[in-house]
Structures are given as C-alpha cells and as structure tokens.
C-alpha atoms as a PDB file:
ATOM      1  CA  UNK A   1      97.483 123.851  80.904  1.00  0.00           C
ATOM      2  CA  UNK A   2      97.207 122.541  84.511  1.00  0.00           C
ATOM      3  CA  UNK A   3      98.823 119.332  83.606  1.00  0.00           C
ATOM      4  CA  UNK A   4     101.750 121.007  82.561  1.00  0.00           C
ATOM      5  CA  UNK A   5     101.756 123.469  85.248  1.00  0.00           C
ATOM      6  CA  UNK A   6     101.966 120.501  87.826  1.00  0.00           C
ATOM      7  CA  UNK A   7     104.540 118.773  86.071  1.00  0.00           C
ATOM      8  CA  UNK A   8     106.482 122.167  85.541  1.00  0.00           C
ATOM      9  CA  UNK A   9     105.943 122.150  89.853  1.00  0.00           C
ATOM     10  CA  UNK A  10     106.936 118.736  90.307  1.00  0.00           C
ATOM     11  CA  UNK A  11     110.124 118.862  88.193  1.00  0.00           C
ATOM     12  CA  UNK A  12     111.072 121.968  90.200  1.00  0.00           C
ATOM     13  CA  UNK A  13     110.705 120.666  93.463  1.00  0.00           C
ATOM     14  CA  UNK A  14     112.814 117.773  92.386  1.00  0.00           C
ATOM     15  CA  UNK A  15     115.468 119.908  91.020  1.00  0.00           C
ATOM     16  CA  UNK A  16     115.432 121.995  94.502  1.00  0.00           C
ATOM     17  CA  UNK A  17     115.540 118.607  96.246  1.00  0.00           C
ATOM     18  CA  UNK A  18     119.407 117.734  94.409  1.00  0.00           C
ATOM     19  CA  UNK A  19     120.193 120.740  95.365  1.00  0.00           C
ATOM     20  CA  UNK A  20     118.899 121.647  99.104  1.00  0.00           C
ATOM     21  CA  UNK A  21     120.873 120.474 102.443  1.00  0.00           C
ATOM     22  CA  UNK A  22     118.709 117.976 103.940  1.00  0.00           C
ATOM     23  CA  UNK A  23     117.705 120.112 106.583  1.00  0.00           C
ATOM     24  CA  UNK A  24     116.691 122.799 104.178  1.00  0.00           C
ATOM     25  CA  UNK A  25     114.421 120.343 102.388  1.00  0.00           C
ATOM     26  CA  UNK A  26     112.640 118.868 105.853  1.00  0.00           C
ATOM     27  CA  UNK A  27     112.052 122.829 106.621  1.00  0.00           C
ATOM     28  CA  UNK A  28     110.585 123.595 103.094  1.00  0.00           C
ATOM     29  CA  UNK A  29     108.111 120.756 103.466  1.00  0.00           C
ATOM     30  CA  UNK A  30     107.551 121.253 107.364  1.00  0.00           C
ATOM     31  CA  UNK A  31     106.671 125.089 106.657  1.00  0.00           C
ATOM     32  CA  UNK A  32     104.608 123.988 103.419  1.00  0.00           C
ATOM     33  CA  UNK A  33     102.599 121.396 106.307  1.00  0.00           C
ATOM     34  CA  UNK A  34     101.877 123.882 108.472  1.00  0.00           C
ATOM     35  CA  UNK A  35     100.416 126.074 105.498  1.00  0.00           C
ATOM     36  CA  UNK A  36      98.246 123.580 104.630  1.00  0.00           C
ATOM     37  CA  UNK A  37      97.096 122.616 107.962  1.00  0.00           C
ATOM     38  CA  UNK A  38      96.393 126.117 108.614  1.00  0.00           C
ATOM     39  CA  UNK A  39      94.219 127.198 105.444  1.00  0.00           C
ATOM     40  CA  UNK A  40      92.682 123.465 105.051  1.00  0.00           C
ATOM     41  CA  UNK A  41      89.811 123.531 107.782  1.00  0.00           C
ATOM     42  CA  UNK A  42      88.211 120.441 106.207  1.00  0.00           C
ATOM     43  CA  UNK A  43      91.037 118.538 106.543  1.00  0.00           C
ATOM     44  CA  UNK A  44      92.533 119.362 109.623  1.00  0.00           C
ATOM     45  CA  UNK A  45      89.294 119.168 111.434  1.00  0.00           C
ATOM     46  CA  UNK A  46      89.059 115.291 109.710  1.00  0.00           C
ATOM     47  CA  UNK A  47      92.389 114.709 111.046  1.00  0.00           C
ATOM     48  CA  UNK A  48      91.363 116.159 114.461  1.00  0.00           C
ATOM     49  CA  UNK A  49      88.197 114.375 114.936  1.00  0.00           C
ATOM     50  CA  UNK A  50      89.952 110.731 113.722  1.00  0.00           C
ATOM     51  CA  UNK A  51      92.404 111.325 116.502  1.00  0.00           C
ATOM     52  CA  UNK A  52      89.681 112.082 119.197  1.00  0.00           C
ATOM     53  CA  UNK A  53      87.740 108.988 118.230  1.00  0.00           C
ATOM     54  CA  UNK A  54      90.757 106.737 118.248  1.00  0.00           C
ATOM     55  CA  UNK A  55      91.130 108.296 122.043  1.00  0.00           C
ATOM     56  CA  UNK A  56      94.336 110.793 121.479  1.00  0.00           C
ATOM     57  CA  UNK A  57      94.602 114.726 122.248  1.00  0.00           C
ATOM     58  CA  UNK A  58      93.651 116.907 118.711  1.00  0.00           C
ATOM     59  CA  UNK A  59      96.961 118.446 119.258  1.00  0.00           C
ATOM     60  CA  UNK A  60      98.619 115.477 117.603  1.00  0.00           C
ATOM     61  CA  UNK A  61      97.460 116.811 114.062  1.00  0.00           C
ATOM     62  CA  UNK A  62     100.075 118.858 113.432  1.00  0.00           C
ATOM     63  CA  UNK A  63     102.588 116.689 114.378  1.00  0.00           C
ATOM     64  CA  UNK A  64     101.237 114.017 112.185  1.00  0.00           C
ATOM     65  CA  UNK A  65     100.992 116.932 109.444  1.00  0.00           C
ATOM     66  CA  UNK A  66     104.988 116.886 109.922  1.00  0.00           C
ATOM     67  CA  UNK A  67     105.311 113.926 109.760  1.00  0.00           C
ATOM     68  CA  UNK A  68     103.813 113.290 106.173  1.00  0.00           C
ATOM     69  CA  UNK A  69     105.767 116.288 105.322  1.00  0.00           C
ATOM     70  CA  UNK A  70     108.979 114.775 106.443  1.00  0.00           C
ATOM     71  CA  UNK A  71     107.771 111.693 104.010  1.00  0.00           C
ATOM     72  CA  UNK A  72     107.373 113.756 100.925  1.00  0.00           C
ATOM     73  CA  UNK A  73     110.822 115.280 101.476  1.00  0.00           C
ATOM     74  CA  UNK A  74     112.821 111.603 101.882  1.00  0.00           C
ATOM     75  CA  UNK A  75     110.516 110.650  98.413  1.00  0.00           C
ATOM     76  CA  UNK A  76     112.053 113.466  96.721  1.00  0.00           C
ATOM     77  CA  UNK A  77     115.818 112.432  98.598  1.00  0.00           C
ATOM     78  CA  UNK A  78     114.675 109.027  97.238  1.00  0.00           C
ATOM     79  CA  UNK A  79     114.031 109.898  93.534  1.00  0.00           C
ATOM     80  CA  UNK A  80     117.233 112.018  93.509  1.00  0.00           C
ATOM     81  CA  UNK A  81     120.099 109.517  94.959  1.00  0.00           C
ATOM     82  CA  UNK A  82     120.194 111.783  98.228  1.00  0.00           C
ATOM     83  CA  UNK A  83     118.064 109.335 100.803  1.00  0.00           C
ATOM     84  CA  UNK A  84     120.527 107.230 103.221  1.00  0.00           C
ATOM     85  CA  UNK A  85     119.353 103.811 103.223  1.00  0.00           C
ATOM     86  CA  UNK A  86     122.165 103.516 105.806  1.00  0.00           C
ATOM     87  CA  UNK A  87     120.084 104.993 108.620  1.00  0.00           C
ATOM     88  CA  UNK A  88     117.907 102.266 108.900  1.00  0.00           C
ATOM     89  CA  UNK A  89     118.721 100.120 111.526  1.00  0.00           C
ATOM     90  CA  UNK A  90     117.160  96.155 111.484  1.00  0.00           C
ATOM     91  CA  UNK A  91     116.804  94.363 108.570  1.00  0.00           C
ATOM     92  CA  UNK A  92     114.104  92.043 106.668  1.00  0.00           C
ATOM     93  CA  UNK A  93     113.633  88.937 108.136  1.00  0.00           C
ATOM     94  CA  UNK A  94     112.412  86.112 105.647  1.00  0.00           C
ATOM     95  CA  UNK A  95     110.867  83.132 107.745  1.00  0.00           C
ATOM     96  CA  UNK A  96     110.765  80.607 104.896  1.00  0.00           C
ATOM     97  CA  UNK A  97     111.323  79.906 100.940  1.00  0.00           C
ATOM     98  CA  UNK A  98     108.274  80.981  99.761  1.00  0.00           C
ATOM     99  CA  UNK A  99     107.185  83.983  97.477  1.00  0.00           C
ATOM    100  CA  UNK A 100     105.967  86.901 100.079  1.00  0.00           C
ATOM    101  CA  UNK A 101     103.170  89.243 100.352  1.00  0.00           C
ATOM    102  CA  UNK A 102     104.356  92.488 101.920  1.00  0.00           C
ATOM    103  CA  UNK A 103     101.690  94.100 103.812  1.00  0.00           C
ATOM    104  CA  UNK A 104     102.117  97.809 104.977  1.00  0.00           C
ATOM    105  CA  UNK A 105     100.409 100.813 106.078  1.00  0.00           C
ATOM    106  CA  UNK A 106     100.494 104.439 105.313  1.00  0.00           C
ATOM    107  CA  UNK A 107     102.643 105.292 108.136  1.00  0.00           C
ATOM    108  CA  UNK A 108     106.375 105.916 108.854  1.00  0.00           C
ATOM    109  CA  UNK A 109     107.352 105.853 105.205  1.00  0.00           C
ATOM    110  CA  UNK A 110     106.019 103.113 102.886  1.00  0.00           C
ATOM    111  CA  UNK A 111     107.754 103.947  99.867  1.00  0.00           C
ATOM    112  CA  UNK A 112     111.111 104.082 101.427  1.00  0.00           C
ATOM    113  CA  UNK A 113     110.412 100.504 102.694  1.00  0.00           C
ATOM    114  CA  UNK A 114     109.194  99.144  99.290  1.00  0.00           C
ATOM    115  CA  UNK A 115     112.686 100.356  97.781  1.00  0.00           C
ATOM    116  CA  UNK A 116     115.134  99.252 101.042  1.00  0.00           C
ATOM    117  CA  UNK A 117     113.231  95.611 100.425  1.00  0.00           C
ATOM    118  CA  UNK A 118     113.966  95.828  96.448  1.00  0.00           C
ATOM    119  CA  UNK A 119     117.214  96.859  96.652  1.00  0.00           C
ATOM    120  CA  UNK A 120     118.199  94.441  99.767  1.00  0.00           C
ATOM    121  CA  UNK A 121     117.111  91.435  96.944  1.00  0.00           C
ATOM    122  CA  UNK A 122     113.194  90.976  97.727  1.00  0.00           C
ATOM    123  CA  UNK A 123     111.668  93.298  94.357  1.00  0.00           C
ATOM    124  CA  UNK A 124     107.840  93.006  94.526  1.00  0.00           C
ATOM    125  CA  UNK A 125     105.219  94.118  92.273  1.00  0.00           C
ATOM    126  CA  UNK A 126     103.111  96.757  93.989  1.00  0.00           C
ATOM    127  CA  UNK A 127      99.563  98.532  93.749  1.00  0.00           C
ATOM    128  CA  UNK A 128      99.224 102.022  93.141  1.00  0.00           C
ATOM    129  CA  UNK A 129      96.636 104.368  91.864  1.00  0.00           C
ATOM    130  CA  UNK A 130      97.254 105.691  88.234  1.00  0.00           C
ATOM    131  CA  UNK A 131      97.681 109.528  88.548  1.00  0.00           C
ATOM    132  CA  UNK A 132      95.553 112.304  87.171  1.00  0.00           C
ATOM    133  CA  UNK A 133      98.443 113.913  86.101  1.00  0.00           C
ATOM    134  CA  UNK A 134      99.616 111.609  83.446  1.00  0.00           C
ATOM    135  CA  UNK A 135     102.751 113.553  82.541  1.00  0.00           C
ATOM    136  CA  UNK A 136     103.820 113.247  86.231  1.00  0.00           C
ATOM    137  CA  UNK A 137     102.876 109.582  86.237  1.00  0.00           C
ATOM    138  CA  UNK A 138     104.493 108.959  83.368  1.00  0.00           C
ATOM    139  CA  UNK A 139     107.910 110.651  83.560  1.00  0.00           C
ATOM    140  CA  UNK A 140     108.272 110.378  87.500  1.00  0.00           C
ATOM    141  CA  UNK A 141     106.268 108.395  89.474  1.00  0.00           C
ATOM    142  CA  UNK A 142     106.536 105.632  86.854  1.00  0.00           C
ATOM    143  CA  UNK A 143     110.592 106.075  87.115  1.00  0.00           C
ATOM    144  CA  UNK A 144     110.760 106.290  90.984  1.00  0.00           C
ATOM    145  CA  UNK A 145     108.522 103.400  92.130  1.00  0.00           C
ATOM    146  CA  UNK A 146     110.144 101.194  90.029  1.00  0.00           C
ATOM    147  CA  UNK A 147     114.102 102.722  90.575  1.00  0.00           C
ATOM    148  CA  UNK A 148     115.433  99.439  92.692  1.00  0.00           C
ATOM    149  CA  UNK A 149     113.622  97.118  90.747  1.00  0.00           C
ATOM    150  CA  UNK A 150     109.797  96.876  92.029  1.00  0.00           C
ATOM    151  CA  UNK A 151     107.416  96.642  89.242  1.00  0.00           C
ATOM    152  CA  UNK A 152     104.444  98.777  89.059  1.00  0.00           C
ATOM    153  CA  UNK A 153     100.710  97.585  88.218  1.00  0.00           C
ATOM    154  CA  UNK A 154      97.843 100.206  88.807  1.00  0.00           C
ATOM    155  CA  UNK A 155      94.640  99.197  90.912  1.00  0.00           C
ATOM    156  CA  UNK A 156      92.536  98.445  88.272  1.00  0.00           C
ATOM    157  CA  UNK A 157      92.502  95.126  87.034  1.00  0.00           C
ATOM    158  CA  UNK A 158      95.523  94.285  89.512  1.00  0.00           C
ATOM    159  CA  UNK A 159      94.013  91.274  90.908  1.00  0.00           C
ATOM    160  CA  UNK A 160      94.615  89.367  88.081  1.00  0.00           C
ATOM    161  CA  UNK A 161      98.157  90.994  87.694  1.00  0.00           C
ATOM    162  CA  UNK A 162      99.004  90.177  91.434  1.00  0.00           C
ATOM    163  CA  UNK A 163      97.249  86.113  90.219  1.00  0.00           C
ATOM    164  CA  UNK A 164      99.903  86.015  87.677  1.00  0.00           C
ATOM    165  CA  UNK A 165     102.677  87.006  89.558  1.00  0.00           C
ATOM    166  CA  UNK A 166     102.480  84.955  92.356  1.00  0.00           C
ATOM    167  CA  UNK A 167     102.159  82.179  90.112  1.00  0.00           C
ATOM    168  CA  UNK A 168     105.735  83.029  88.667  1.00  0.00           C
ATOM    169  CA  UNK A 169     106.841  83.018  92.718  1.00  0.00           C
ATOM    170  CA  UNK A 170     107.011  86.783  92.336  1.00  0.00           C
ATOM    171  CA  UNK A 171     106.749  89.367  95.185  1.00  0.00           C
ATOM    172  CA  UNK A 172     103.893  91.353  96.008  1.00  0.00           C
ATOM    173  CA  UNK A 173     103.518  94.487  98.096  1.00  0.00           C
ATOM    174  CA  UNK A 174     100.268  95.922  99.472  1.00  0.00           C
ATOM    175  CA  UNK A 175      98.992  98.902 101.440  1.00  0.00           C
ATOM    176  CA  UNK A 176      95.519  98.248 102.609  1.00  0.00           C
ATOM    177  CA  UNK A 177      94.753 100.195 105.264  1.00  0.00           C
ATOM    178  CA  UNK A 178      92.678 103.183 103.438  1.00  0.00           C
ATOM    179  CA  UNK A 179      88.770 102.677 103.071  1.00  0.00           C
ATOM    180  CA  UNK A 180      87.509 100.339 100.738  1.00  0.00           C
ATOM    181  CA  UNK A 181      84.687 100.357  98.320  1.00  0.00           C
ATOM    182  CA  UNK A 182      82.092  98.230  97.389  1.00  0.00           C
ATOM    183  CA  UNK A 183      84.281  95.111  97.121  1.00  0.00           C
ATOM    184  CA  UNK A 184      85.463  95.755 100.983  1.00  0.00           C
ATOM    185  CA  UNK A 185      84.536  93.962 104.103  1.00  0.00           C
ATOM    186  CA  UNK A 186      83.369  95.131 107.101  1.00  0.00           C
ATOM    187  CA  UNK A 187      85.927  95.144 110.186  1.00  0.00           C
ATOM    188  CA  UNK A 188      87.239  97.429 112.717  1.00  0.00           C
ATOM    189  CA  UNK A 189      90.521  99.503 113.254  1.00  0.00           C
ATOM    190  CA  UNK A 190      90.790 101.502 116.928  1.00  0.00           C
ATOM    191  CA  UNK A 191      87.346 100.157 117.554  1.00  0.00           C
ATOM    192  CA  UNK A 192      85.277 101.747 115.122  1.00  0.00           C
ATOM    193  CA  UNK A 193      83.492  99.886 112.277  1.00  0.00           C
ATOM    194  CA  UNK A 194      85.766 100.416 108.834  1.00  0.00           C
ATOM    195  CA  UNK A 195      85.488  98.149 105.366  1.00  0.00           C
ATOM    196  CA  UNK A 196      89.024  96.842 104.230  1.00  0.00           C
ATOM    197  CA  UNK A 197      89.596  94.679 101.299  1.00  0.00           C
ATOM    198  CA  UNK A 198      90.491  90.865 101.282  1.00  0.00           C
ATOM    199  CA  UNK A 199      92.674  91.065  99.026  1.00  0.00           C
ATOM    200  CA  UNK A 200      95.504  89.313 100.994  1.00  0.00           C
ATOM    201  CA  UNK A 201      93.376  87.086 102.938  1.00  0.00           C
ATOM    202  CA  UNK A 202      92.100  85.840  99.013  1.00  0.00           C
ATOM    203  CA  UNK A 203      95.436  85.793  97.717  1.00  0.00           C
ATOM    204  CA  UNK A 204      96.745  83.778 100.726  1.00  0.00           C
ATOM    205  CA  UNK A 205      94.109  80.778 100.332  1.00  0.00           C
ATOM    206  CA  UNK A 206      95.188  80.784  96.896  1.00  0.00           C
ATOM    207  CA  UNK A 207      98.622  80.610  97.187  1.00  0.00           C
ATOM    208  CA  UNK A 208     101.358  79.312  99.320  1.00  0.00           C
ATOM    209  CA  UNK A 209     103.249  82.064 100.436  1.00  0.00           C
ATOM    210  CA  UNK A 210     104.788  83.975 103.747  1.00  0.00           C
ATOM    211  CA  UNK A 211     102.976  86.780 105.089  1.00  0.00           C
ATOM    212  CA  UNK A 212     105.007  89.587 105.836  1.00  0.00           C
ATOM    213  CA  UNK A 213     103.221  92.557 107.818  1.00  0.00           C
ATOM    214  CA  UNK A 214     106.845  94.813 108.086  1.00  0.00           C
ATOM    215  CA  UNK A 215     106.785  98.628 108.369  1.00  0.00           C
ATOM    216  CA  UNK A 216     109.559 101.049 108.300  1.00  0.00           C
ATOM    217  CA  UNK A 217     108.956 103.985 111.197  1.00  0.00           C
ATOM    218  CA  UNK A 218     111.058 107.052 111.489  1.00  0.00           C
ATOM    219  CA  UNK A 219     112.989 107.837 114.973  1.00  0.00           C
ATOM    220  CA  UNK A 220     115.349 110.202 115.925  1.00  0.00           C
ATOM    221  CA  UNK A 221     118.243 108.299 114.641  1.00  0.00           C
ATOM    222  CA  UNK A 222     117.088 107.649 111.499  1.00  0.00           C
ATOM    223  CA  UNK A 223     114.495 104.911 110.327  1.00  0.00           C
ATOM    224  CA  UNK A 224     113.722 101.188 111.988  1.00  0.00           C
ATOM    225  CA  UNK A 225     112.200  98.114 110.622  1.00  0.00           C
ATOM    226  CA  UNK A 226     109.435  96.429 112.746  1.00  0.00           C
ATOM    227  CA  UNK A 227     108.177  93.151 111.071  1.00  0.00           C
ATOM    228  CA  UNK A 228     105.169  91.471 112.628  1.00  0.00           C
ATOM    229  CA  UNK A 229     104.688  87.605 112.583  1.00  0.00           C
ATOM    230  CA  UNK A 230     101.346  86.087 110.949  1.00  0.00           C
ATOM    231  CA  UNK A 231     100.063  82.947 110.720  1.00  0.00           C
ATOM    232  CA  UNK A 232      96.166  82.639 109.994  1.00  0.00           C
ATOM    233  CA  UNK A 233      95.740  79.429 108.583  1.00  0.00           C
ATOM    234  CA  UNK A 234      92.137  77.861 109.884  1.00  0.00           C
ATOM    235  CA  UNK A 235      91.055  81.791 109.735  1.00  0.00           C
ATOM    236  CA  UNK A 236      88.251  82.610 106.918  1.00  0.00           C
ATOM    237  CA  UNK A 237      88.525  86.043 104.948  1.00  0.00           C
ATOM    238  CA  UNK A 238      86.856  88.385 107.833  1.00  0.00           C
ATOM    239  CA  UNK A 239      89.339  86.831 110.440  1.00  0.00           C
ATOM    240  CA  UNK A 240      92.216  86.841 108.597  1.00  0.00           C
ATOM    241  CA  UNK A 241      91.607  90.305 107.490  1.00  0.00           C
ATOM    242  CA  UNK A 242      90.777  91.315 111.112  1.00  0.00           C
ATOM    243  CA  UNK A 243      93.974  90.436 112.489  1.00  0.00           C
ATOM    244  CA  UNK A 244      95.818  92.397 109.909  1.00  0.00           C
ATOM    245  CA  UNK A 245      94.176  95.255 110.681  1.00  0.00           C
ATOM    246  CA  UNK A 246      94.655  94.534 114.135  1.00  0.00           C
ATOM    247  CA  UNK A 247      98.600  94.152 113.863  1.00  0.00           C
ATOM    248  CA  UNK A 248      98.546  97.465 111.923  1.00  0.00           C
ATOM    249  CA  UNK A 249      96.478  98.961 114.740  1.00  0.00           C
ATOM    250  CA  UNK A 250      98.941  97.715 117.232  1.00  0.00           C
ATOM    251  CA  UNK A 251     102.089  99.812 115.239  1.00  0.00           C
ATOM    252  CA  UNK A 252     100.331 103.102 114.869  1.00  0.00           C
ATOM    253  CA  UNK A 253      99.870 102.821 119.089  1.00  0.00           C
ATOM    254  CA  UNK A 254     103.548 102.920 119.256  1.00  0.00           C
ATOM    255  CA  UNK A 255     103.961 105.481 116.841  1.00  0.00           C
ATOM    256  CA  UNK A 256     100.093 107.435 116.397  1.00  0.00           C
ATOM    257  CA  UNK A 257     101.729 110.522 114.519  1.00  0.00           C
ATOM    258  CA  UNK A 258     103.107 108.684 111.716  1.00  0.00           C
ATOM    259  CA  UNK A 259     100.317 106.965 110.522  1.00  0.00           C
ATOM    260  CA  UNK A 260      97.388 108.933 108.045  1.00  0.00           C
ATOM    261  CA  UNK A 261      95.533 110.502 110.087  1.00  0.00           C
ATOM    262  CA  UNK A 262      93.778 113.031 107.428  1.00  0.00           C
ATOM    263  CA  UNK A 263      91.933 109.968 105.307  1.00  0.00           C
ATOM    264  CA  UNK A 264      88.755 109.265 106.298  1.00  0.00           C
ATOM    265  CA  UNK A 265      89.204 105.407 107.129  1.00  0.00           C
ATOM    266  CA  UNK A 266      86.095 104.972 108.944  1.00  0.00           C
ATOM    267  CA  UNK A 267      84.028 105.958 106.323  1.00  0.00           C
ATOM    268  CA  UNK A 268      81.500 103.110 105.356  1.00  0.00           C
END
C-alpha cells in the first residue's frame, strides 16, 4: 500500500512539474525545504553541526536546504523535457583519447551534469543505489537516468560491471563523496577524519584512462561547468584518493551551500 502510495506521489509531482511555470515549481520545492527543515530537528541540527565543524556560520543550513530543493525541482524539469541545458555556460573539456572516469560530488546538481555530458556525446555508465520503492525505480528513475543515453548499474556488484565496461573503452561516472563502509579508506575532507572508497584510485591502476573531476554548480545566470585537472600517477590508493577528496573540498569552498550538507560524511 505504501509503495503505491509513493509512486501515486511521485507520478503527481511529475505531472505538476509539465505543468507548473518554472518559478512556481522552484517555490513548491523551496516552501516544501523549509517544511522539512523546520519539523526535521535531527536533520537540521546534522546539517548545522557539519557546517560549524567545517568552520561556516549554522545559518547556512537553510540555504543549503534550498539549494537541494532547487535540485529536485530541475530533476523533475529534467525528466519532463522542461530543463534548459542552454543555461549552462562552459563546456566539457576532454584532455586526451582515452575512456574517462567522471568523478563528481553531491553538490550543484549531479544529475543534470551526468545528462549535459551524455547528451553532449560522452554517455557513461553510472552507480546508483537500487530504490526501495521498486515501482518508482522501475518506471522512473530507471527511465530518467538513462534518458540521454547513460546506462544504469546499481551498487551492488558494480565493480565488476564498471571492470567490464572500461574494458569495452566505455564511460564511467562516479559520486564518491558520501561515507563509506567497511570497504572504505580512511582520509580527510575539511580536516576531519572521513572513510571514502578507492574505487577510482583501483580502477585507475587498472586501466588507462583520463580522470575527469568536473562539477556542474548553479549561479544566478543559470548553471557553470568547473572541471578540475588530475594527474596522480606515482600516487598509491590513500594518495590518490586524498587528492580527490581534496579537489572536491576545494569546490564546495567556492560554493559551501550547494554541496550535502545533511549526510553525515564524517561518520567512521
């Protein structure tokens, strides 16, 4: 009964989203933010104490509350046709010929990022958690992460999935800056002791491919590519991991209220 409920939820939101002005929507999912943040004490006092120990003012939860919300409205504009890929101003910057590893962050808007790179000719197989909600996962998150072309392979078991693509010079795309279980290592993001998985510092010793840390951040105008530079090459696993972590660490500074702020990433 709850499974259908949700889906009967999602379906509605996403026929409200075709149908909304844009503003509207943004509003909607702004006013739904602030709901949360006020009735959620557990999670707004996580997202208050992660700021304080990365050294900004509290007061940036809510903002960074909006900001999420602004992200779930531009995945429904995404699913429905509506988003305007023509806002985004750079552009993907391949260095050489070589099948790439995107490497991203929850922050700005990730899934608007994975689809501008598909449909701008660089389609990537990416990670993603299978849903409770199987009728959801099935008839619409299935459908919109794969919409320009990225194929979808769920977290378990995806190592060897991500082996076998590389080794047909596919694409890969990764978020990997949540906390990491047992199979995690232990480094540090804003100076506090976090685990993070090797995963792409594995996959890069493996393979011969181009690193590509690139994020897509939201500004007034619209949206912006930044693409970092990495080379790693003499660095073992921790290292290599480090630095990534450290290059992801050096975005969110430009931008703190559009990165995560409500998961608990320092938990060990």
């Amino acid at each position: 009964m709850r499974e259908k409920f949700e889906y009967w939820l999602a379906k509605s939101l996403i026929g409200l989203s075709k149908v909304l002005p844009k503003k509207a929507l943004y509003a909607l999912f702004i006013g739904l933010a602030d709901i949360l943040y006020l009735v959620d004490k557990n999670r707004r006092q996580l997202t208050q104490d992660n700021l304080l120990k990365a050294g900004y003012s509290k007061n940036l939860a809510r903002k960074s509350y909006h900001e999420i919300a602004k992200t779930l409205a531009e995945i429904l504009l995404l699913y429905t046709g509506r988003f305007d890929f023509s806002t985004i101003e750079g552009e993907f910057t391949p260095k050489i010929d070589k099948p790439k590893i995107f490497i991203t962050a929850h922050f700005g808007n990730w899934e608007a990022l994975a689809h501008y790179l598909a449909r701008n000719g660089y389609p990537m197989v990416v990670v993603g958690r299978e849903g409770n909600n199987k009728l959801i996962e099935k008839n619409i998150t299935t459908h919109f992460r794969t919409k320009y072309g990225n194929r979808l392979v769920y977290k378990i078991g995806a190592m060897r999935k991500l082996i076998v693509a590389l080794k047909n010079r596919e694409n890969i795309g990764l978020l990997i800056d949540q906390k990491a279980g047992r199979d995690g290592i232990e480094t540090t993001f804003f100076n506090r002791v976090c685990k993070t998985v090797p995963t792409v510092a594995m996959l890069a010793k493996k393979f011969d491919v181009e690193i590509v840390p690139i994020f897509l951040v939201r500004t007034s105008k619209g949206f912006k590519i930044i693409q970092k530079d990495f080379a790693c090459k003499e660095c073992d696993t921790k290292e290599f991991t480090q630095k990534l972590n450290d290059i992801f660490e050096e975005v969110v500074r430009m931008y703190p209220e559009q990165w995560f702020w409500m998961h608990n990433r320092w938990r060990v």
